[in-house]
XYZ file of C-alpha atoms in Angstrom:
501
model
C 17.083 -73.717 -34.225
C 19.312 -70.947 -32.900
C 18.029 -68.237 -30.511
C 17.200 -65.317 -32.757
C 15.338 -63.182 -30.169
C 18.287 -61.955 -28.078
C 18.447 -58.149 -28.053
C 22.110 -57.172 -28.231
C 21.278 -53.479 -27.965
C 19.473 -53.779 -24.608
C 21.178 -53.732 -21.191
C 21.049 -57.081 -19.463
C 19.983 -56.974 -15.796
C 20.554 -59.185 -12.791
C 19.373 -58.342 -9.254
C 21.562 -59.534 -6.389
C 20.176 -59.565 -2.830
C 22.712 -58.599 -0.204
C 20.580 -59.358 2.843
C 22.919 -61.213 5.153
C 26.088 -59.722 3.667
C 28.702 -59.535 6.469
C 29.854 -56.090 7.571
C 32.164 -57.106 10.408
C 32.514 -55.031 13.577
C 30.023 -52.186 13.362
C 27.718 -49.949 15.372
C 24.172 -50.812 14.324
C 20.908 -49.064 15.116
C 18.774 -50.538 17.838
C 15.184 -50.226 18.997
C 14.744 -47.625 21.711
C 12.134 -46.998 24.378
C 11.237 -43.671 26.007
C 13.224 -42.677 29.078
C 11.388 -42.268 32.372
C 10.585 -38.591 33.010
C 11.470 -38.569 36.736
C 14.762 -40.390 36.530
C 17.004 -40.257 39.595
C 16.390 -39.041 43.128
C 17.249 -36.082 45.315
C 20.649 -37.587 46.105
C 21.576 -38.873 42.638
C 20.602 -37.017 39.507
C 21.342 -37.418 35.813
C 22.074 -34.370 33.721
C 19.145 -33.570 31.443
C 17.196 -30.746 29.864
C 15.184 -30.238 33.071
C 18.320 -28.626 34.588
C 17.610 -30.274 37.961
C 21.300 -30.972 38.499
C 22.325 -27.463 37.496
C 19.566 -26.016 39.712
C 20.825 -28.047 42.680
C 24.371 -26.737 42.223
C 23.225 -23.099 41.884
C 20.985 -23.416 44.947
C 23.795 -24.963 47.011
C 26.293 -22.228 46.102
C 23.650 -19.651 46.995
C 23.467 -21.162 50.495
C 27.228 -20.962 51.121
C 28.164 -18.973 54.201
C 31.943 -19.200 54.331
C 33.540 -21.143 51.493
C 32.954 -22.648 48.051
C 35.481 -25.128 46.665
C 35.102 -26.102 43.015
C 37.177 -28.497 40.951
C 36.499 -29.027 37.242
C 38.566 -29.567 34.135
C 36.552 -26.806 32.500
C 33.984 -24.204 33.574
C 31.730 -22.684 30.907
C 28.335 -22.186 32.554
C 26.805 -18.720 32.827
C 24.526 -19.714 35.721
C 27.306 -21.290 37.784
C 29.666 -18.413 37.031
C 27.045 -15.917 38.176
C 26.343 -17.940 41.328
C 30.053 -18.041 42.191
C 30.488 -14.302 41.557
C 27.436 -13.500 43.681
C 28.735 -15.657 46.527
C 32.160 -14.016 46.369
C 30.662 -10.489 46.403
C 28.847 -11.260 49.659
C 32.057 -12.375 51.335
C 32.209 -16.107 50.630
C 35.720 -17.333 49.828
C 35.758 -19.064 46.428
C 38.491 -21.548 45.585
C 38.665 -22.943 42.075
C 40.829 -25.788 40.781
C 40.925 -25.996 36.981
C 42.915 -27.554 34.157
C 43.059 -24.187 32.415
C 46.511 -24.488 30.877
C 45.501 -27.791 29.302
C 42.501 -26.075 27.731
C 43.956 -22.641 26.967
C 47.235 -24.057 25.650
C 45.530 -25.719 22.731
C 46.406 -23.889 19.542
C 43.936 -25.756 17.388
C 40.413 -26.760 18.316
C 38.634 -29.834 17.059
C 35.279 -28.231 16.308
C 32.993 -25.271 16.910
C 31.880 -26.730 20.242
C 35.476 -26.739 21.517
C 36.005 -23.183 20.336
C 32.849 -22.014 22.080
C 33.809 -23.798 25.317
C 37.233 -22.190 25.228
C 35.742 -18.740 24.696
C 33.213 -19.216 27.522
C 35.952 -20.543 29.811
C 38.152 -17.513 29.152
C 35.225 -15.184 29.850
C 34.599 -17.010 33.133
C 38.246 -16.545 34.158
C 38.169 -12.827 33.440
C 34.908 -12.479 35.345
C 35.929 -14.465 38.441
C 39.645 -13.665 38.629
C 39.079 -10.585 40.880
C 36.902 -12.571 43.277
C 38.297 -16.126 43.481
C 41.542 -17.908 44.252
C 42.165 -19.907 41.076
C 44.822 -22.593 40.798
C 45.336 -25.007 37.942
C 47.131 -28.161 36.857
C 46.893 -30.242 33.708
C 46.185 -33.349 35.811
C 43.132 -31.869 37.590
C 40.324 -34.016 36.186
C 38.107 -34.387 39.276
C 34.724 -32.642 39.203
C 33.122 -31.560 42.449
C 31.552 -28.573 44.203
C 31.605 -28.191 48.002
C 30.296 -25.494 50.322
C 31.333 -24.831 53.923
C 33.163 -28.175 54.209
C 34.356 -27.494 57.768
C 30.924 -26.751 59.230
C 27.814 -28.742 60.163
C 25.948 -27.395 57.142
C 28.582 -28.822 54.755
C 27.186 -29.824 51.388
C 28.668 -31.105 48.171
C 28.173 -32.819 44.858
C 30.468 -35.188 43.009
C 30.014 -34.807 39.256
C 31.019 -36.791 36.195
C 30.325 -33.635 34.163
C 32.553 -30.694 33.511
C 30.748 -27.537 34.541
C 29.522 -26.474 31.115
C 26.017 -25.793 29.840
C 26.139 -28.732 27.437
C 27.482 -31.219 29.958
C 24.867 -30.305 32.573
C 21.893 -30.407 30.183
C 22.703 -32.585 27.172
C 25.213 -35.306 28.033
C 24.605 -38.568 29.853
C 26.153 -37.419 33.146
C 25.699 -38.064 36.855
C 25.641 -35.886 39.950
C 25.900 -37.451 43.423
C 24.937 -35.480 46.517
C 27.609 -36.166 49.114
C 27.020 -36.929 52.762
C 28.713 -34.657 55.319
C 31.346 -37.328 55.956
C 31.991 -37.666 52.223
C 32.232 -33.880 51.854
C 34.934 -33.737 54.499
C 36.868 -36.617 52.947
C 36.652 -35.021 49.476
C 37.697 -31.674 50.947
C 40.824 -33.229 52.446
C 41.804 -34.524 49.004
C 41.075 -31.159 47.364
C 43.044 -29.282 50.003
C 46.159 -31.357 49.387
C 45.799 -31.241 45.574
C 45.221 -27.484 45.628
C 48.227 -26.510 47.727
C 50.721 -29.235 46.881
C 49.954 -30.261 43.306
C 48.899 -27.065 41.544
C 51.148 -26.040 38.656
C 49.851 -22.508 38.088
C 47.913 -19.858 39.951
C 46.032 -16.928 38.539
C 47.523 -13.523 39.300
C 45.496 -10.714 37.847
C 44.313 -12.145 34.545
C 47.295 -14.394 33.846
C 48.408 -17.807 35.057
C 51.833 -17.863 36.707
C 53.854 -20.937 37.730
C 53.522 -21.900 41.385
C 55.407 -24.213 43.733
C 54.121 -26.684 46.340
C 53.356 -25.160 49.719
C 55.052 -28.153 51.422
C 52.802 -27.770 54.428
C 49.797 -30.017 53.702
C 50.217 -33.729 54.274
C 48.428 -36.119 51.896
C 45.279 -37.433 53.578
C 44.978 -41.039 54.627
C 42.442 -43.158 52.804
C 38.878 -42.162 53.606
C 35.388 -42.260 52.136
C 36.565 -40.377 49.071
C 38.123 -42.680 46.503
C 40.994 -41.046 44.690
C 43.651 -41.241 42.022
C 46.660 -39.382 43.365
C 50.428 -39.844 43.754
C 49.840 -41.782 46.981
C 46.576 -43.660 46.337
C 44.884 -45.660 43.571
C 41.673 -46.422 45.439
C 39.434 -45.795 42.393
C 41.293 -48.446 40.419
C 41.352 -50.846 43.374
C 37.627 -50.416 43.970
C 36.825 -50.894 40.277
C 38.787 -54.148 40.147
C 37.170 -55.372 43.355
C 33.657 -54.624 42.080
C 34.300 -56.398 38.780
C 35.943 -59.430 40.361
C 33.310 -59.856 43.082
C 30.276 -59.596 40.777
C 28.388 -62.835 40.318
C 26.011 -62.492 37.366
C 25.695 -58.859 36.234
C 27.900 -55.798 35.705
C 27.030 -52.418 34.146
C 29.841 -49.994 33.329
C 29.612 -46.500 31.907
C 32.707 -44.613 30.782
C 33.790 -42.009 28.275
C 37.356 -43.290 27.899
C 38.463 -46.896 27.429
C 41.876 -48.530 27.068
C 42.268 -52.126 25.925
C 45.441 -52.708 27.932
C 44.101 -51.407 31.249
C 43.644 -53.978 34.062
C 39.997 -52.993 34.622
C 39.181 -53.559 30.944
C 41.031 -56.875 31.034
C 39.091 -57.885 34.146
C 35.791 -57.100 32.403
C 36.816 -59.194 29.398
C 37.735 -62.098 31.696
C 34.390 -61.923 33.528
C 32.492 -61.829 30.230
C 34.350 -64.955 29.128
C 33.347 -66.554 32.432
C 29.685 -65.999 31.638
C 28.922 -62.828 33.592
C 26.409 -60.619 31.765
C 28.154 -57.314 31.125
C 26.599 -54.142 29.739
C 28.866 -51.362 28.527
C 27.678 -47.773 28.020
C 30.148 -45.712 26.012
C 30.475 -42.727 23.739
C 31.275 -43.742 20.154
C 34.892 -42.612 19.707
C 37.699 -44.104 17.577
C 40.186 -44.100 20.467
C 37.863 -46.246 22.582
C 37.154 -48.784 19.824
C 39.927 -51.361 20.469
C 38.654 -51.894 24.013
C 34.967 -51.786 23.069
C 35.504 -54.178 20.157
C 37.301 -56.640 22.419
C 34.429 -56.501 24.922
C 31.828 -57.020 22.194
C 33.744 -60.005 20.831
C 33.511 -61.835 24.162
C 29.782 -61.262 24.487
C 29.397 -57.960 26.344
C 26.424 -55.819 25.317
C 28.091 -52.594 24.165
C 25.708 -49.635 23.806
C 26.814 -46.513 21.959
C 25.939 -42.874 22.632
C 26.716 -39.563 20.997
C 27.320 -37.610 24.218
C 27.771 -40.041 27.125
C 30.425 -38.828 29.573
C 29.391 -40.505 32.848
C 31.719 -42.906 34.674
C 30.121 -45.504 36.935
C 30.130 -49.202 37.796
C 27.188 -51.197 39.180
C 27.171 -54.895 40.086
C 24.589 -57.465 41.130
C 26.045 -57.508 44.639
C 24.238 -54.207 45.245
C 27.497 -52.299 45.227
C 28.522 -49.526 42.883
C 30.826 -46.577 42.315
C 30.544 -43.175 40.675
C 33.865 -41.653 39.629
C 35.459 -38.986 37.492
C 38.096 -41.370 36.115
C 37.942 -42.989 32.705
C 38.986 -46.624 32.285
C 42.437 -45.595 31.128
C 45.856 -45.168 32.675
C 45.322 -41.417 32.791
C 42.464 -41.539 35.226
C 42.812 -44.842 37.020
C 46.585 -44.562 37.554
C 47.593 -40.961 36.871
C 46.186 -37.501 37.489
C 43.764 -36.289 40.138
C 40.396 -38.041 40.205
C 37.616 -38.629 42.741
C 35.062 -41.358 43.303
C 32.531 -42.577 45.878
C 31.223 -46.056 46.678
C 27.464 -46.588 46.621
C 25.297 -49.137 48.399
C 21.620 -49.546 49.233
C 19.218 -46.963 47.824
C 21.928 -44.954 46.078
C 23.192 -48.042 44.261
C 19.619 -48.951 43.283
C 19.016 -45.457 41.893
C 22.215 -45.692 39.883
C 21.049 -49.032 38.455
C 17.738 -47.434 37.448
C 19.494 -44.590 35.638
C 21.921 -46.907 33.828
C 19.085 -49.232 32.808
C 17.140 -46.361 31.261
C 20.233 -45.102 29.446
C 20.831 -48.583 28.092
C 17.299 -48.751 26.764
C 17.612 -45.327 25.147
C 20.953 -46.032 23.436
C 20.756 -45.483 19.683
C 23.528 -47.907 18.757
C 24.814 -51.357 19.629
C 28.277 -52.653 18.748
C 27.874 -55.890 16.776
C 31.077 -57.892 16.186
C 29.418 -59.769 13.322
C 27.106 -57.173 11.824
C 25.323 -57.995 8.570
C 22.866 -56.239 6.282
C 19.309 -56.856 7.493
C 15.986 -55.746 5.966
C 15.779 -52.925 8.520
C 19.388 -51.753 8.135
C 19.709 -48.152 6.940
C 23.151 -47.108 8.178
C 26.058 -48.413 10.249
C 29.337 -47.142 11.683
C 31.886 -49.768 10.667
C 35.155 -50.302 12.496
C 37.798 -51.446 10.029
C 41.571 -50.965 9.819
C 41.648 -48.721 12.858
C 39.007 -46.272 11.609
C 35.267 -45.678 12.031
C 33.313 -45.105 8.821
C 29.706 -43.958 8.451
C 28.090 -46.194 5.836
C 24.665 -45.680 4.299
C 22.788 -48.846 3.254
C 20.136 -47.826 0.671
C 17.443 -50.174 -0.548
C 18.946 -50.419 -4.030
C 22.021 -49.459 -6.026
C 22.980 -50.029 -9.671
C 26.335 -51.129 -11.025
C 27.233 -50.894 -14.735
C 29.553 -53.771 -15.588
C 30.248 -52.467 -19.097
C 30.272 -54.661 -22.196
C 30.914 -58.357 -22.803
C 32.110 -59.221 -26.336
C 31.246 -62.515 -28.065
C 33.681 -64.343 -30.356
C 30.993 -66.114 -32.372
C 27.241 -65.987 -32.582
C 27.330 -69.768 -32.271
C 28.679 -69.438 -28.707
C 26.308 -69.364 -25.723
C 25.044 -65.887 -24.820
C 27.382 -64.617 -22.046
C 25.898 -64.363 -18.573
C 26.583 -61.716 -15.966
C 30.294 -60.876 -15.838
C 32.052 -60.901 -12.481
C 32.430 -57.425 -10.979
C 36.028 -56.318 -10.724
C 35.413 -54.525 -7.404
C 33.418 -55.316 -4.282
C 29.738 -54.582 -4.770
C 28.491 -51.397 -3.093
C 26.531 -51.733 0.124
C 22.769 -51.927 -0.421
C 19.882 -54.250 0.296
C 19.992 -55.233 -3.355
C 22.350 -54.433 -6.204
C 21.118 -54.232 -9.798
C 23.893 -55.385 -12.150
C 23.713 -54.119 -15.725
C 25.835 -55.080 -18.718
C 25.587 -55.140 -22.525
C 26.484 -58.044 -24.785
C 28.419 -56.903 -27.880
C 27.894 -59.171 -30.904
C 31.001 -60.163 -32.906
C 31.479 -58.307 -36.174
C 33.602 -59.086 -39.183
C 36.955 -57.357 -39.085
C 37.847 -54.616 -41.508
C 39.461 -55.649 -44.815
C 37.944 -59.141 -44.693
C 37.623 -60.744 -48.154
C 34.897 -63.041 -49.529
C 36.424 -66.506 -49.850
C 34.512 -67.296 -53.051
C 35.739 -64.082 -54.695
C 39.368 -65.123 -54.239
C 39.079 -67.436 -57.297
C 37.802 -64.662 -59.604
C 40.207 -62.911 -61.970
C 38.666 -59.536 -61.194
C 39.195 -59.023 -57.433
C 38.361 -55.311 -57.276
C 34.899 -55.910 -55.813
C 35.216 -58.273 -52.868
C 31.951 -57.293 -51.206
C 29.540 -60.240 -51.055
C 26.212 -59.647 -52.726
C 24.235 -61.868 -50.346
C 24.470 -63.063 -46.796
C 25.395 -65.460 -45.213
C 28.803 -65.092 -46.829
C 31.998 -66.976 -46.171
C 34.857 -64.528 -45.639
C 38.501 -64.584 -44.650
C 39.827 -61.997 -42.159
C 43.322 -60.527 -42.372
C 44.412 -62.929 -39.637
C 43.452 -65.826 -41.871
C 40.419 -66.850 -39.862
C 37.401 -67.982 -41.883
C 34.087 -66.569 -40.677
C 30.500 -66.703 -41.878
C 29.028 -63.192 -42.008
C 25.305 -62.525 -41.593
C 23.264 -59.325 -41.763
C 20.494 -60.314 -39.326
C 19.682 -63.080 -36.899
C 17.253 -64.775 -39.299
C 20.310 -66.062 -41.199
C 21.860 -67.720 -38.153
C 20.685 -71.292 -38.927
C 21.964 -71.135 -42.478
C 25.217 -69.612 -41.279
C 25.721 -72.458 -38.831
C 25.400 -75.027 -41.654
C 27.835 -73.117 -43.863
C 30.333 -72.830 -41.015
C 30.244 -76.565 -40.452
C 30.504 -77.396 -44.187
C 33.223 -74.871 -45.056
C 35.309 -75.039 -41.858
C 34.581 -71.533 -40.625
C 35.702 -70.735 -37.069
C 32.907 -68.267 -36.197
C 29.664 -66.675 -37.267
C 29.747 -62.885 -37.053
C 27.650 -59.892 -37.973
C 28.244 -57.647 -40.958
C 29.871 -54.377 -39.875
C 26.881 -52.324 -41.070
C 24.231 -54.555 -39.463
């Protein structure tokens, strides 16, 4: 007996589970734990909403007696601007080293945040120009604030953050309180960079080109690590830390370059079995390096706003720096860094550990859809894509036509395109029964002399199509068994439905 219960009018359905479907290199969500509320110490603070780091900077500037020296790529903080103006009005000399032409020369901004920073920076310049000596250069990337560096009360902070409200309160950033000896070493580097490497100086409210003073010798190597025309001590220290580590390395950086020697050294140590944790902001330009690190087993944690630059190793040695792990930073420009040991290195480790635990994303070189997967950021063909992974999606595969009702009922057709991403995909299709072609003639009527009426009176009926093919035509499925016998006896090639059925 033939199957007479198949419903040709209904959509056929097949559910395909995609749990385990490979996604390739992708940022995946990870379980997070709550950060410790009292992270850091008096000498090493993270930036956070408590504003402890910002408060420390404002308080220090308020204590200045003779001089404030500030270096930052960008300044867009109302509280710091007010503190600097107040200090200048009471007779403190204020020296500022900025990368203003790099910021103000941009004709197009990336987003509203950049536009707001630019506007705040310009307002700061107008406000402080009458009170401060402001010099700038595109290569000024160091971030530090010093007060009274020549006197016993010298104080200072080395920052990974630009001096903006967002950087000091929102980003993953670090502030290191400098010792008096470190302040003096940093000041020597700033003094040379200010007078010999500035490209512009502010006169009135405009920046004018300036020339080297040719009177300040570059300092010899000291406690301050530096990237400058004469020294690469940040790069040298980074390589030494990575190469001397035994079992564990943690590195935080905003910028990453695959072809940089420090990145290559980290990849080599990961291959050698050293446990390496990478903390990085999720950015397309950093992805080649981060992907290479993930592929060799490094734990790569992703952040929306991380901007800190630091290295910690299991030897109890560490470094905080302003340089990214790129040529422009480690090899070019003006950058500062400081080595850490003992309690300061331990505090840095604590901060980095908490950041790692709070990271929202992990870079998985072999990501796949899991029951808990809701979204990923996939790295493919040089681009990052945000992909949503819903619980279910439907795909309409269209219609599948049969040649003969004697053939097996067609199964699920193969999708022409890759299935959409989802935990499960519901495939739908409709089977179209074969129907007799137009202008087909009843075979038995061909022998009659009167051929005007060629419509069969009963079904099943043997008919010949214009192509010459003989078919048995039925009007409903109950006739299928009889049609099969007729087809075999009369040599019909197919059993089809009447066009009006």
